[in-house]
Coordinates of N, CA, C and O in Angstrom, one line a residue:
K1 N 25.9 -19.2 -19.3 CA 26.1 -18.0 -20.1 C 27.3 -17.3 -19.6 O 27.6 -17.3 -18.3
S2 N 27.8 -16.4 -20.4 CA 28.9 -15.6 -19.9 C 28.4 -14.4 -19.1 O 27.2 -14.0 -19.2
E3 N 29.3 -13.7 -18.4 CA 28.9 -12.5 -17.6 C 28.3 -11.4 -18.6 O 27.3 -10.7 -18.2
K4 N 28.9 -11.3 -19.7 CA 28.5 -10.3 -20.6 C 27.0 -10.6 -21.1 O 26.1 -9.7 -21.1
E5 N 26.7 -11.9 -21.4 CA 25.4 -12.2 -21.8 C 24.4 -12.0 -20.7 O 23.3 -11.5 -20.8
Q6 N 24.9 -12.2 -19.3 CA 23.9 -12.0 -18.2 C 23.6 -10.6 -18.0 O 22.5 -10.3 -17.8
R7 N 24.6 -9.7 -18.2 CA 24.4 -8.3 -18.1 C 23.5 -7.8 -19.2 O 22.5 -7.0 -18.9
L8 N 23.6 -8.3 -20.3 CA 22.7 -7.9 -21.5 C 21.2 -8.3 -21.1 O 20.3 -7.6 -21.4
I9 N 21.0 -9.5 -20.6 CA 19.8 -10.1 -20.3 C 19.1 -9.1 -19.3 O 18.0 -8.8 -19.2
M10 N 19.9 -8.8 -18.2 CA 19.4 -8.1 -17.0 C 19.1 -6.7 -17.5 O 18.1 -6.1 -17.1
R11 N 19.9 -6.1 -18.4 CA 19.6 -4.8 -18.9 C 18.3 -4.7 -19.7 O 17.6 -3.8 -19.6
K12 N 18.1 -5.8 -20.5 CA 16.9 -5.8 -21.3 C 15.7 -5.9 -20.4 O 14.7 -5.3 -20.6
A13 N 15.8 -6.8 -19.4 CA 14.7 -7.0 -18.4 C 14.4 -5.7 -17.7 O 13.3 -5.3 -17.4
E14 N 15.5 -5.0 -17.2 CA 15.3 -3.7 -16.5 C 14.6 -2.7 -17.4 O 13.7 -2.0 -17.0
D15 N 15.0 -2.6 -18.7 CA 14.3 -1.7 -19.6 C 12.8 -2.0 -19.8 O 12.0 -1.1 -19.9
E16 N 12.5 -3.4 -19.8 CA 11.1 -3.7 -20.0 C 10.3 -3.4 -18.8 O 9.2 -2.8 -18.8
I17 N 10.9 -3.7 -17.6 CA 10.2 -3.3 -16.4 C 10.0 -1.8 -16.2 O 9.0 -1.3 -15.9
K18 N 11.1 -1.0 -16.6 CA 10.9 0.5 -16.5 C 9.9 1.0 -17.5 O 9.0 1.8 -17.2
A19 N 9.9 0.4 -18.8 CA 8.9 0.8 -19.7 C 7.5 0.6 -19.2 O 6.6 1.4 -19.3
E20 N 7.2 -0.6 -18.5 CA 5.9 -0.9 -18.0 C 5.5 -0.2 -16.7 O 4.3 0.3 -16.6
F21 N 6.3 0.1 -15.8 CA 6.0 0.6 -14.5 C 6.5 2.0 -14.1 O 6.2 2.5 -13.1
Y22 N 7.4 2.5 -14.9 CA 8.1 3.8 -14.5 C 7.0 4.9 -14.3 O 7.1 5.6 -13.2
D23 N 6.1 5.1 -15.2 CA 5.1 6.2 -14.9 C 4.3 6.0 -13.6 O 4.0 7.0 -12.9
D24 N 3.8 4.8 -13.4 CA 3.1 4.5 -12.1 C 4.0 4.8 -10.9 O 3.4 5.3 -9.9
I25 N 5.1 4.2 -10.9 CA 6.1 4.4 -9.7 C 6.4 5.9 -9.5 O 6.4 6.4 -8.4
K26 N 6.5 6.6 -10.6 CA 6.9 8.1 -10.5 C 5.8 8.8 -9.8 O 5.9 9.8 -9.2
K27 N 4.5 8.4 -10.1 CA 3.3 9.1 -9.5 C 3.0 8.7 -8.0 O 2.2 9.4 -7.4
M28 N 3.7 7.7 -7.5 CA 3.5 7.2 -6.2 C 3.9 8.3 -5.1 O 4.8 9.0 -5.3
T29 N 3.0 8.2 -4.1 CA 3.4 9.0 -2.9 C 4.5 8.3 -2.1 O 4.8 7.1 -2.3
F30 N 5.0 9.0 -1.2 CA 6.1 8.4 -0.4 C 5.6 7.1 0.4 O 6.2 6.1 0.5
S31 N 4.4 7.3 1.0 CA 3.8 6.2 1.7 C 3.5 5.0 0.8 O 3.7 3.9 1.2
E32 N 3.0 5.3 -0.4 CA 2.7 4.2 -1.4 C 4.0 3.4 -1.6 O 4.0 2.3 -1.9
G33 N 5.2 4.2 -1.7 CA 6.4 3.6 -2.0 C 6.8 2.6 -0.9 O 7.4 1.5 -1.1
K34 N 6.6 3.1 0.3 CA 6.9 2.2 1.5 C 6.0 0.9 1.4 O 6.5 -0.2 1.7
V35 N 4.8 1.1 1.1 CA 4.0 -0.2 1.0 C 4.4 -1.0 -0.1 O 4.5 -2.2 0.0
L36 N 4.9 -0.5 -1.2 CA 5.4 -1.3 -2.4 C 6.6 -2.1 -1.9 O 6.7 -3.2 -2.3
L37 N 7.5 -1.5 -1.0 CA 8.6 -2.2 -0.6 C 8.2 -3.5 0.2 O 8.7 -4.6 0.1
K38 N 7.1 -3.2 1.0 CA 6.6 -4.4 1.8 C 5.9 -5.4 1.0 O 6.1 -6.6 1.2
L39 N 5.3 -5.0 0.0 CA 4.6 -5.9 -1.0 C 5.5 -6.7 -1.8 O 5.4 -7.9 -2.1
I40 N 6.6 -6.1 -2.2 CA 7.8 -6.8 -2.8 C 8.2 -8.0 -2.0 O 8.4 -9.1 -2.4
Y41 N 8.4 -7.7 -0.6 CA 8.8 -8.8 0.2 C 7.7 -9.8 0.4 O 8.1 -11.0 0.3
R42 N 6.5 -9.4 0.4 CA 5.5 -10.4 0.6 C 5.5 -11.3 -0.5 O 5.2 -12.6 -0.4
Q43 N 5.7 -10.8 -1.8 CA 5.5 -11.7 -2.9 C 6.7 -12.5 -3.1 O 6.6 -13.7 -3.7
T44 N 8.0 -12.0 -2.8 CA 9.2 -12.7 -3.2 C 9.9 -13.3 -2.0 O 10.8 -14.2 -2.2
Q45 N 9.7 -12.9 -0.8 CA 10.3 -13.3 0.4 C 11.7 -12.8 0.4 O 12.6 -13.4 1.1
Y46 N 12.1 -11.8 -0.3 CA 13.3 -11.1 -0.4 C 13.0 -9.6 -0.2 O 12.2 -9.0 -0.7
T47 N 13.9 -9.0 0.7 CA 13.8 -7.6 0.8 C 14.2 -6.9 -0.5 O 15.0 -7.5 -1.3
S48 N 13.8 -5.7 -0.7 CA 14.3 -4.8 -1.9 C 15.9 -4.7 -1.9 O 16.4 -4.8 -2.9
Y49 N 16.4 -4.7 -0.7 CA 17.9 -4.6 -0.6 C 18.5 -5.9 -1.1 O 19.5 -5.8 -1.9
Q50 N 18.0 -7.0 -0.7 CA 18.5 -8.3 -1.2 C 18.3 -8.4 -2.7 O 19.3 -8.9 -3.3
L51 N 17.3 -8.0 -3.2 CA 17.1 -8.0 -4.7 C 18.1 -7.2 -5.4 O 18.8 -7.5 -6.4
L52 N 18.3 -6.0 -4.9 CA 19.2 -5.0 -5.5 C 20.6 -5.7 -5.5 O 21.4 -5.6 -6.4
Q53 N 20.9 -6.2 -4.3 CA 22.3 -6.8 -4.1 C 22.5 -7.9 -5.0 O 23.5 -8.0 -5.7
D54 N 21.5 -8.8 -5.2 CA 21.6 -9.9 -6.1 C 21.7 -9.6 -7.7 O 22.5 -10.1 -8.4
Y55 N 20.9 -8.5 -8.0 CA 20.8 -8.3 -9.4 C 21.6 -7.0 -9.9 O 22.0 -6.9 -11.1
R56 N 21.9 -6.2 -9.0 CA 22.7 -5.0 -9.3 C 24.0 -4.9 -8.6 O 24.8 -4.0 -9.0
G57 N 24.2 -5.7 -7.7 CA 25.6 -5.7 -7.0 C 25.5 -4.9 -5.7 O 24.6 -4.2 -5.4
E58 N 26.6 -5.3 -4.8 CA 26.6 -4.9 -3.5 C 26.7 -3.4 -3.4 O 26.2 -2.7 -2.6
V59 N 27.6 -2.7 -4.3 CA 27.9 -1.3 -4.2 C 26.6 -0.5 -4.5 O 26.2 0.4 -3.7
R60 N 25.9 -0.9 -5.5 CA 24.6 -0.2 -5.9 C 23.5 -0.4 -4.7 O 22.8 0.5 -4.5
A61 N 23.5 -1.6 -4.2 CA 22.5 -1.8 -3.1 C 22.8 -0.9 -2.0 O 21.9 -0.4 -1.3
I62 N 24.1 -0.9 -1.6 CA 24.4 0.0 -0.5 C 24.1 1.5 -0.7 O 23.6 2.2 0.1
F63 N 24.3 1.9 -2.0 CA 24.1 3.3 -2.3 C 22.6 3.6 -2.2 O 22.3 4.5 -1.7
W64 N 21.7 2.7 -2.7 CA 20.2 2.9 -2.8 C 19.8 2.8 -1.3 O 18.8 3.5 -0.9
L65 N 20.3 1.9 -0.5 CA 20.0 1.8 0.9 C 20.2 3.1 1.7 O 19.4 3.6 2.4
G66 N 21.4 3.8 1.4 CA 21.6 5.0 1.9 C 20.6 6.2 1.5 O 20.3 6.9 2.4
I67 N 20.4 6.1 0.2 CA 19.5 7.2 -0.3 C 18.1 7.0 0.4 O 17.4 7.9 0.9
A68 N 17.6 5.7 0.5 CA 16.4 5.4 1.0 C 16.3 5.8 2.5 O 15.4 6.4 2.9
K69 N 17.4 5.7 3.2 CA 17.4 6.0 4.7 C 17.4 7.5 4.8 O 16.7 8.0 5.8
I70 N 18.1 8.3 3.8 CA 18.0 9.7 3.9 C 16.5 10.2 3.9 O 16.1 11.1 4.6
F71 N 15.8 9.5 3.1 CA 14.3 9.9 2.9 C 13.3 9.1 3.9 O 12.2 9.2 3.8
G72 N 13.9 8.3 4.8 CA 13.1 7.6 5.9 C 12.5 6.4 5.4 O 11.7 5.8 6.0
A73 N 12.9 5.8 4.2 CA 12.5 4.5 3.8 C 13.5 3.5 4.2 O 14.6 3.7 4.6
N74 N 13.0 2.2 4.1 CA 13.9 1.1 4.6 C 13.8 0.1 3.5 O 12.8 -0.7 3.3
L75 N 14.9 -0.2 2.8 CA 14.9 -1.2 1.8 C 15.0 -2.6 2.3 O 14.9 -3.6 1.7
N76 N 15.2 -2.7 3.6 CA 15.2 -4.0 4.3 C 13.8 -4.2 4.9 O 13.8 -5.2 5.9
A77 N 12.8 -3.6 4.5 CA 11.5 -3.7 5.1 C 11.0 -5.2 4.7 O 11.0 -5.7 3.7
T78 N 10.4 -5.8 5.8 CA 9.8 -7.1 5.6 C 8.3 -6.9 5.9 O 7.8 -5.7 6.1
Y79 N 7.5 -8.0 5.7 CA 6.1 -7.9 5.8 C 5.6 -8.8 6.9 O 5.9 -10.0 6.9
D80 N 4.7 -8.2 7.8 CA 4.2 -9.1 8.9 C 2.7 -9.0 8.7 O 2.1 -8.0 9.3
P81 N 2.1 -10.0 8.2 CA 0.6 -10.0 7.9 C -0.2 -10.0 9.2 O -1.4 -9.8 9.2
Y82 N 0.4 -10.4 10.3 CA -0.2 -10.6 11.6 C 0.0 -9.5 12.6 O -0.5 -9.3 13.7
G83 N 0.9 -8.6 12.2 CA 1.4 -7.4 13.1 C 1.1 -6.2 12.4 O 0.0 -5.8 12.1
E84 N 2.2 -5.4 12.3 CA 2.0 -4.1 11.7 C 1.4 -4.0 10.3 O 0.9 -2.9 9.9
D85 N 1.4 -5.0 9.6 CA 0.8 -5.0 8.2 C -0.4 -5.8 8.1 O -0.9 -6.1 7.0
K86 N -1.0 -5.9 9.2 CA -2.4 -6.6 9.2 C -3.4 -5.9 8.2 O -4.2 -6.6 7.5
T87 N -3.4 -4.6 8.3 CA -4.4 -3.8 7.5 C -4.2 -4.0 6.1 O -5.1 -4.2 5.2
I88 N -3.0 -4.0 5.6 CA -2.7 -4.2 4.3 C -3.0 -5.6 3.9 O -3.6 -5.8 2.8
E89 N -2.8 -6.7 4.7 CA -3.2 -8.0 4.4 C -4.6 -8.1 4.3 O -5.1 -8.8 3.4
E90 N -5.4 -7.5 5.1 CA -6.8 -7.5 5.0 C -7.3 -6.9 3.7 O -8.2 -7.4 3.1
I91 N -6.8 -5.9 3.2 CA -7.1 -5.2 2.0 C -6.8 -6.0 0.8 O -7.6 -6.3 -0.1
I92 N -5.6 -6.7 0.9 CA -5.3 -7.7 -0.2 C -6.2 -8.9 -0.3 O -6.7 -9.3 -1.4
K93 N -6.6 -9.4 0.9 CA -7.6 -10.4 1.0 C -8.9 -10.1 0.4 O -9.5 -10.9 -0.4
M94 N -9.4 -8.8 0.6 CA -10.6 -8.3 0.0 C -10.5 -8.1 -1.4 O -11.5 -8.5 -2.1
I95 N -9.4 -7.7 -1.9 CA -9.1 -7.6 -3.5 C -9.2 -8.9 -4.0 O -9.9 -9.0 -5.1
E96 N -8.5 -9.8 -3.5 CA -8.4 -11.3 -4.0 C -9.7 -11.9 -4.1 O -10.1 -12.7 -4.9
A97 N -10.6 -11.6 -3.0 CA -12.0 -12.1 -2.9 C -12.9 -11.4 -3.8 O -14.2 -11.8 -3.9
G98 N -12.6 -10.3 -4.4 CA -13.5 -9.5 -5.2 C -14.4 -8.6 -4.5 O -15.4 -8.3 -5.1
K99 N -14.1 -8.4 -3.2 CA -15.0 -7.6 -2.4 C -14.5 -6.1 -2.5 O -15.3 -5.3 -2.1
L100 N -13.4 -5.8 -3.1 CA -12.9 -4.4 -3.2 C -12.4 -4.2 -4.6 O -11.9 -5.1 -5.2

């Protein structure tokens, strides 16, 4: 496909994602946003920065990385189920098992 077609597909996908999740994300607390960044990595094995870089370009990724750092977030956050994210992993396992 051409670059123009790719941009149109990406824009359509972005609009669909915004329509579905914008209200929920807008209501998130700062802490919940940080957890979301970690969960994105857990599911995709890509940091939010890497995803931004791949789908929106290097310049936009750097811009959002800077904005996140101003507010104390890290778009390069990874997920460590055996270390600092052990509690999150335990909660996820309980949800998956139907215990929570």
